[in-house]
Amino acid sequence: MSLSISHSDSFSLIEQLPILQILVPFVSAPLIVFIGNRKVAWWIAFIASLISLLIAINLLLLVNDGSIISYHIGGWAPPIGIEYRVDALNAFVLVLITLISSIVVPYAYKSVENEIPEQHHTLFYAAYLLCVTGLMGVVITGDVFNVFVFLEISSLASYVLISLGSHRDKRALTSAFNYLIIGTIGATFFVIGIGLLYMVTGTLNMVDMAELLEGKSSSSTVRSAFAFIVVGVGLKLAIYPLHIWLPKAYTFAPSVITAFLAATATKVAIYILIRFMFTIFRPSFLEELNVLDLVILPLSIAAMIIASLIAVFQKDFKGLLAYSSIAQVGYILLGISLMSERGLTAAIIHIFNHGITKVALFMVAGAYVIKRGGSLLTDLQGAGFTMPWTSTATVIGCLSLIGIPGTAGFISKWILVEAAIENGKWPLAIIIIFSSLLAVIYCWRVIETLYFKNGDSKIIVNEAPLSMLISIWIASLACIYFGFNTDTTISISDLAAKMLYLTSLNSY
Amino acid sequence: MITWEFIIGHLNYWFFIVLMMTGLYIVIAKGNLVKKVVGLNIFQTSVFMFYISIGKVIGGTAPIFPMDMKINNDVVYSNPLPHVLILTAIVVGIATTSLALALIVRIREEYGTIEEDEIFIIEQELDFSNTRSNTDKPIGHF
Amino acid sequence: MVPNISIFLSILIPITAAILNLVIRERPNLRDFLTFVASVLTFFCVLAILISVGNETTEEIVLLSVLPGLKLSFQVEPLGLLFALLASGLWILTHVYAIGYMRQNNEAKHSRFFAYFSLAIACVMGIAFSSNMFTLFFFYEALTLTTYPLVAHKGTDSAVKGARTYFGILIGTSIGLQLTAIVWTFLIAGTLDFSKGGILNGHLEGPLVTLLLFLYIFGIGKAALMPFHKWLPAAMVAPTPVSALLHAVAVVKAGVFTVLKVGIYIFGLEFLQNSGASYWLMWFAAGTIMIASLIAITKDNLKARLAYSTVSQLSYITLGVALATSMGVLGAGLHIVMHAMGKITLFMCAGSIYVATKKTNISQMTGLGKVMPITFGAFFIGSLSIIGLPPLGGSWSKWFLLMGALEADQWFMMLVLIFSSLLNIAYLLPIVAKGFFLPQENDLSQKYSESTVLIWLPPAITAMCCIILFFTAGHLLDFLAPIVLPE
């Protein structure tokens, strides 16, 4: 495979796609505030999401052949200027973010109306778009300090968005505050790591940095930089013992925000981790430190088992899903820590598949919040009959979470198990399967409550609003679609994994 | 090998580490939410100072062009990039602090306190009551 | 072309019936009639395949490819065709029976019941015609999911609890063990296609073969090999038509059918024999046969007794595979049919007794034979077939299993088979004897009588089939022969 890097200074639209990707939502956010009308705000958010999705798909099509798009901000060539660098991996994550956003915004209309007081609506959509901007910026940029800035844009926006859940439950405030404290510590750690790397290399451009880091793997500065970055990002992505902020934040945030963040925010943090580990530090460094085997692998196993076990005992559907998210992050990290191309493919495809599964499930939880007054399991009793469409979608989402054949979850688990066995790590395959069994238990608690525990015998169909149902069903049908048609997802994650390894092979 | 040169030579690190640990300690140990934010600020500031100190070049002067734009190659400049980065980081830090303070105001409105342990007790009661009083919840506000 | 279209039709028609059931829930008569039409059509589709293909194996048709090498695809081969024929044929009878049962018993939520029932049949068709292990696994899991609502149908605490056991064991074993085995197979053999002579030969050696076999066999929880048999008695909380068709025919037979498929087409008989992998399996099967029979004797609840009898009888089939001889496998294949016919008769009789008298315990059935002669007559014939006495179908499958044990030089297994037949007598015939010969209470004939024709006719028909099967077993054997013939 050849790495063809294209960049140009012309101003044709297609050349400007990388910056447009960021600018569209970024400019829309203040626009919403200026206009100040909540209906218009929703339309702007929706259109901005759709345009971003189109741009992201376009970018993905451009890099689908293994090429790399390099965009120079303001015409300043890297490594001096800031570079936006799009390859298969981040184009794929960009599509995930914008796809989720385009699904979630239509859902938001009714859900926000119900959960957030009217005077906050425009600000809500503005903060939401900023959050999307931040997440996309983190993914698209090729400059490490830029990663930090965008990360903080998205984090600050998400603290605000989570705290907006206070209308429904005041605990949203304290969970947002806790998330803020922990998130800021994480981001600051990340900055320390970047500072140390800058000390060693004198550059902030990822590619440049990677080249300059070669042969410096024994430097204690580089090693401590790595440690700071892994812990800092680990706080954001909720690696098992650093996850404490996540369950409460996801439980009390507005449903739309939970759905969006669960599907994207942690995934973007994982993207940062992959990017730093494989593009900047390179696998040879990881092997030398043995950090994946000694740290990440045990933690991911702990996440898969302990978080799943905790999920089994949750009383709140959202809380249950939140703990399940922590467990699923464990699967992704496990894939990464296998240190093989197949394992990395499994991780990348699971980022996507788990994203669409979780967005479906959290949106469903939001529908229950509206119609049932809450998402506690006791609120859900008998909802299978009063909300048949919502509940069918719940079942589909749960099946995908478990990994039943014919759903997206099955595909990523299959590849993950395959990768584990391929590496001769039998016990890991067994642990993955054991954790899936725990998923059966917690999912089944939900389904049983929905269909076989009648709160009252009178059945009056009281479905969620149509706009919400459409979003929910798009997401759940996507769970099934990507369980059968795997050509796109697999070929892209395969390509992304190959490229991550290819760039690292050059360094040998 | 810890020598006198090592200790003096890394003086900025020692300050950075002491300040950073002080900040982290306050964040973790103090129950008052405002004090936590103060601790967070100290913590962040320590990192800012660390960045600024690594930009220093011995004998270097401020990286400003002379008015006549005639560059003298003998003049050593300090590295301006870390300073610029920290300008951004300070902005981020201010945004974080103001948001945190705003959240504290809202918490104070809802809970009537900003002490962590008191909030904890209130939340525990909420956790407990939620599991029991579910039947009288209104169904379908819509 | 005929077989290809018919395969899809046989899966799509039940699915359509399920959707129709949900759509026209307001008009029960039309709904039940349409489902009846669907069941007949499905049967004719399978029949069309039989006529056009006979006992040949057709080319596989690939529906879609999920991953390279992992595809959903179908194929007709004798064993699957026989299974499809059995399930679709008995669906017609069971549907008629279910209409009577559900209405007489005033059960709730008929539409949901019939919809999931039809979906379950669609899954069974998928299992029967699957041409690789992945497709089979897909429909296997789908079958568990679609039968779960049927088991929990009553919605009472005990039903939900039973359904939880049912679901937990079946999903747990299939994901925990069977999926592992499938991934393993895929990695070492590079394919999951069913092919004659197996796909594992030369890829695996020594104790690992045994390990893989056990992962498969215990992973197929539906085959109810001890210690994973608990779901079957637990599933008896379901309405009787479910127990009759699904837990005497479709679900459990899907389990042993999968065992046969794995034995014949994944491992290959020769490979099983040469590697000696199935030696321990034989003992597990024998143990299940004996222990389950003994437990059955202690059960007073009629359905529970029948459930344990099913557990025991299923292990005959597993034993047939474990013997890894051509006679044993043929006997196992025959036993799928014979036992299905016998057991569905017994279950439908149990349901008939329940509808007419609301009695579930054997100890209360004293003298009922004289007021319900048809039901008890059918029960008697069914029992004899399960025990394996001529002139009933069950005798042939036991005979071939015995021959298989002889062929494999397993004297002890022959003893197990013979002794377990004695146990069958001990737990089945007393029911009949109680019904017919013990003195009845005075007013019994005024209080009870046979219920509607919809309920007593189906078991009578299946009982007749048990007799017919005795005389047509030769054709069945010819039909199945290709599965054990070498290439």
XYZ file of N, CA and C in Angstrom, chain B residues 36-112:
231
model
N -12.573 22.937 46.227
C -12.153 21.995 45.177
C -11.770 22.759 43.912
N -12.566 23.747 43.583
C -12.280 24.506 42.366
C -10.976 25.268 42.528
N -10.753 25.811 43.733
C -9.484 26.498 44.000
C -8.322 25.525 43.791
N -8.479 24.325 44.348
C -7.435 23.310 44.194
C -7.187 22.989 42.732
N -8.283 22.884 41.987
C -8.174 22.580 40.563
C -7.375 23.682 39.858
N -7.629 24.924 40.271
C -6.911 26.044 39.669
C -5.423 25.987 39.970
N -5.098 25.678 41.231
C -3.677 25.568 41.577
C -3.023 24.477 40.740
N -3.732 23.398 40.626
C -3.236 22.262 39.848
C -2.964 22.683 38.406
N -3.937 23.355 37.818
C -3.756 23.773 36.422
C -2.638 24.795 36.295
N -2.598 25.723 37.255
C -1.571 26.761 37.194
C -0.171 26.151 37.226
N -0.030 25.114 38.037
C 1.280 24.473 38.107
C 1.713 23.995 36.727
N 0.745 23.479 35.977
C 1.085 22.994 34.639
C 1.435 24.165 33.723
N 0.700 25.267 33.893
C 1.021 26.447 33.081
C 2.465 26.872 33.339
N 2.825 26.908 34.633
C 4.170 27.365 34.971
C 5.217 26.399 34.428
N 4.879 25.146 34.453
C 5.788 24.139 33.909
C 6.051 24.412 32.432
N 4.961 24.648 31.702
C 5.098 24.930 30.268
C 5.957 26.158 30.022
N 5.648 27.212 30.790
C 6.364 28.466 30.554
C 7.849 28.279 30.846
N 8.118 27.513 31.904
C 9.523 27.345 32.277
C 10.293 26.536 31.240
N 9.619 25.602 30.566
C 10.384 24.835 29.576
C 10.642 25.651 28.326
N 9.956 26.759 28.171
C 10.200 27.596 27.002
C 11.425 28.482 27.171
N 11.927 28.519 28.392
C 13.053 29.412 28.687
C 14.342 28.843 28.100
N 15.038 29.691 27.375
C 16.350 29.312 26.871
C 17.380 30.123 27.644
N 18.451 29.480 28.101
C 19.407 30.200 28.947
C 20.004 31.370 28.180
N 19.946 32.509 28.794
C 20.470 33.706 28.156
C 19.530 34.294 27.128
N 18.383 33.694 26.975
C 17.449 34.129 25.951
C 16.687 35.374 26.374
N 16.288 36.120 25.370
C 15.512 37.312 25.665
C 14.088 37.114 25.133
N 13.261 38.084 25.353
C 11.875 37.964 24.910
C 11.818 37.864 23.397
N 11.049 36.950 22.868
C 11.034 36.723 21.415
C 10.224 37.804 20.688
N 10.785 38.981 20.630
C 10.097 40.085 19.948
C 11.057 40.647 18.905
N 10.537 40.857 17.714
C 11.373 41.446 16.681
C 11.752 42.874 17.056
N 12.986 43.298 16.724
C 13.311 44.708 16.945
C 12.472 45.599 16.038
N 12.283 46.848 16.419
C 11.397 47.745 15.686
C 11.813 47.899 14.228
N 13.145 47.908 14.000
C 13.586 48.111 12.623
C 13.621 46.822 11.814
N 13.164 45.739 12.422
C 13.073 44.445 11.763
C 14.427 43.914 11.310
N 15.540 44.443 11.865
C 16.846 43.897 11.518
C 17.186 42.816 12.537
N 17.239 41.580 12.049
C 17.418 40.478 12.983
C 18.892 40.238 13.223
N 19.283 40.279 14.462
C 20.661 39.987 14.830
C 20.782 38.524 15.206
N 21.565 37.788 14.448
C 21.632 36.346 14.663
C 22.281 35.955 15.978
N 22.999 36.867 16.608
C 23.656 36.541 17.873
C 22.691 36.538 19.041
N 21.583 37.226 18.893
C 20.640 37.305 20.013
C 19.907 35.986 20.155
N 19.890 35.477 21.379
C 19.175 34.233 21.638
C 17.777 34.578 22.146
N 16.797 33.926 21.573
C 15.427 34.172 22.026
C 14.919 32.978 22.816
N 14.041 33.256 23.767
C 13.323 32.152 24.414
C 12.301 31.592 23.435
N 11.912 30.333 23.662
C 10.935 29.699 22.770
C 9.532 30.258 23.055
N 8.918 30.920 22.106
C 7.614 31.538 22.390
C 6.451 30.547 22.334
N 6.657 29.413 21.682
C 5.514 28.532 21.438
C 4.823 28.058 22.715
N 5.578 27.592 23.721
C 4.894 27.158 24.945
C 4.073 28.283 25.564
N 4.561 29.498 25.470
C 3.808 30.615 26.046
C 2.474 30.769 25.349
N 2.527 30.659 24.032
C 1.297 30.805 23.262
C 0.326 29.692 23.604
N 0.885 28.482 23.711
C 0.015 27.348 24.047
C -0.681 27.601 25.368
N 0.108 28.139 26.328
C -0.448 28.311 27.654
C -1.475 29.416 27.683
N -1.324 30.376 26.771
C -2.370 31.384 26.642
C -3.708 30.701 26.359
N -3.669 29.741 25.435
C -4.882 28.986 25.124
C -5.354 28.210 26.353
N -4.394 27.562 27.004
C -4.766 26.726 28.147
C -5.360 27.570 29.261
N -4.844 28.798 29.420
C -5.401 29.668 30.463
C -6.854 29.990 30.145
N -7.119 30.262 28.877
C -8.496 30.543 28.477
C -9.389 29.359 28.816
N -8.897 28.178 28.476
C -9.672 26.975 28.791
C -9.884 26.877 30.303
N -8.808 27.178 31.050
C -8.897 27.098 32.507
C -9.932 28.063 33.056
N -9.971 29.272 32.497
C -10.955 30.253 32.969
C -12.365 29.762 32.681
N -12.549 29.227 31.466
C -13.870 28.718 31.117
C -14.287 27.616 32.088
N -13.347 26.728 32.384
C -13.663 25.636 33.304
C -14.038 26.183 34.678
N -13.236 27.137 35.169
C -13.490 27.676 36.489
C -14.861 28.358 36.550
N -15.148 29.173 35.525
C -16.427 29.877 35.586
C -17.585 28.906 35.507
N -17.435 27.880 34.689
C -18.506 26.884 34.602
C -18.663 26.157 35.936
N -17.532 25.821 36.538
C -17.603 25.129 37.824
C -18.300 25.998 38.855
N -17.947 27.289 38.887
C -18.579 28.172 39.859
C -20.078 28.301 39.594
N -20.437 28.374 38.306
C -21.860 28.450 37.984
C -22.585 27.205 38.459
N -21.945 26.078 38.279
C -22.559 24.830 38.738
C -22.727 24.853 40.251
N -21.711 25.397 40.948
C -21.793 25.439 42.412
C -22.975 26.303 42.839
N -23.182 27.432 42.146
C -24.335 28.273 42.470
C -25.630 27.481 42.330
N -25.742 26.747 41.230
C -26.958 25.944 41.005
C -27.091 24.850 42.063
N -25.956 24.236 42.421
C -26.020 23.183 43.439
C -26.497 23.778 44.756
N -25.964 24.935 45.079
C -26.356 25.609 46.317
C -27.868 25.903 46.297
N -28.391 26.292 45.123
C -29.828 26.574 45.025
C -30.661 25.321 45.269
N -30.178 24.211 44.704
C -30.995 22.992 44.770
C -30.813 22.246 46.083
N -29.588 22.205 46.574
C -29.313 21.379 47.750
C -29.256 22.196 49.028
N -29.030 23.504 48.893
C -28.909 24.330 50.086
C -27.562 24.210 50.766
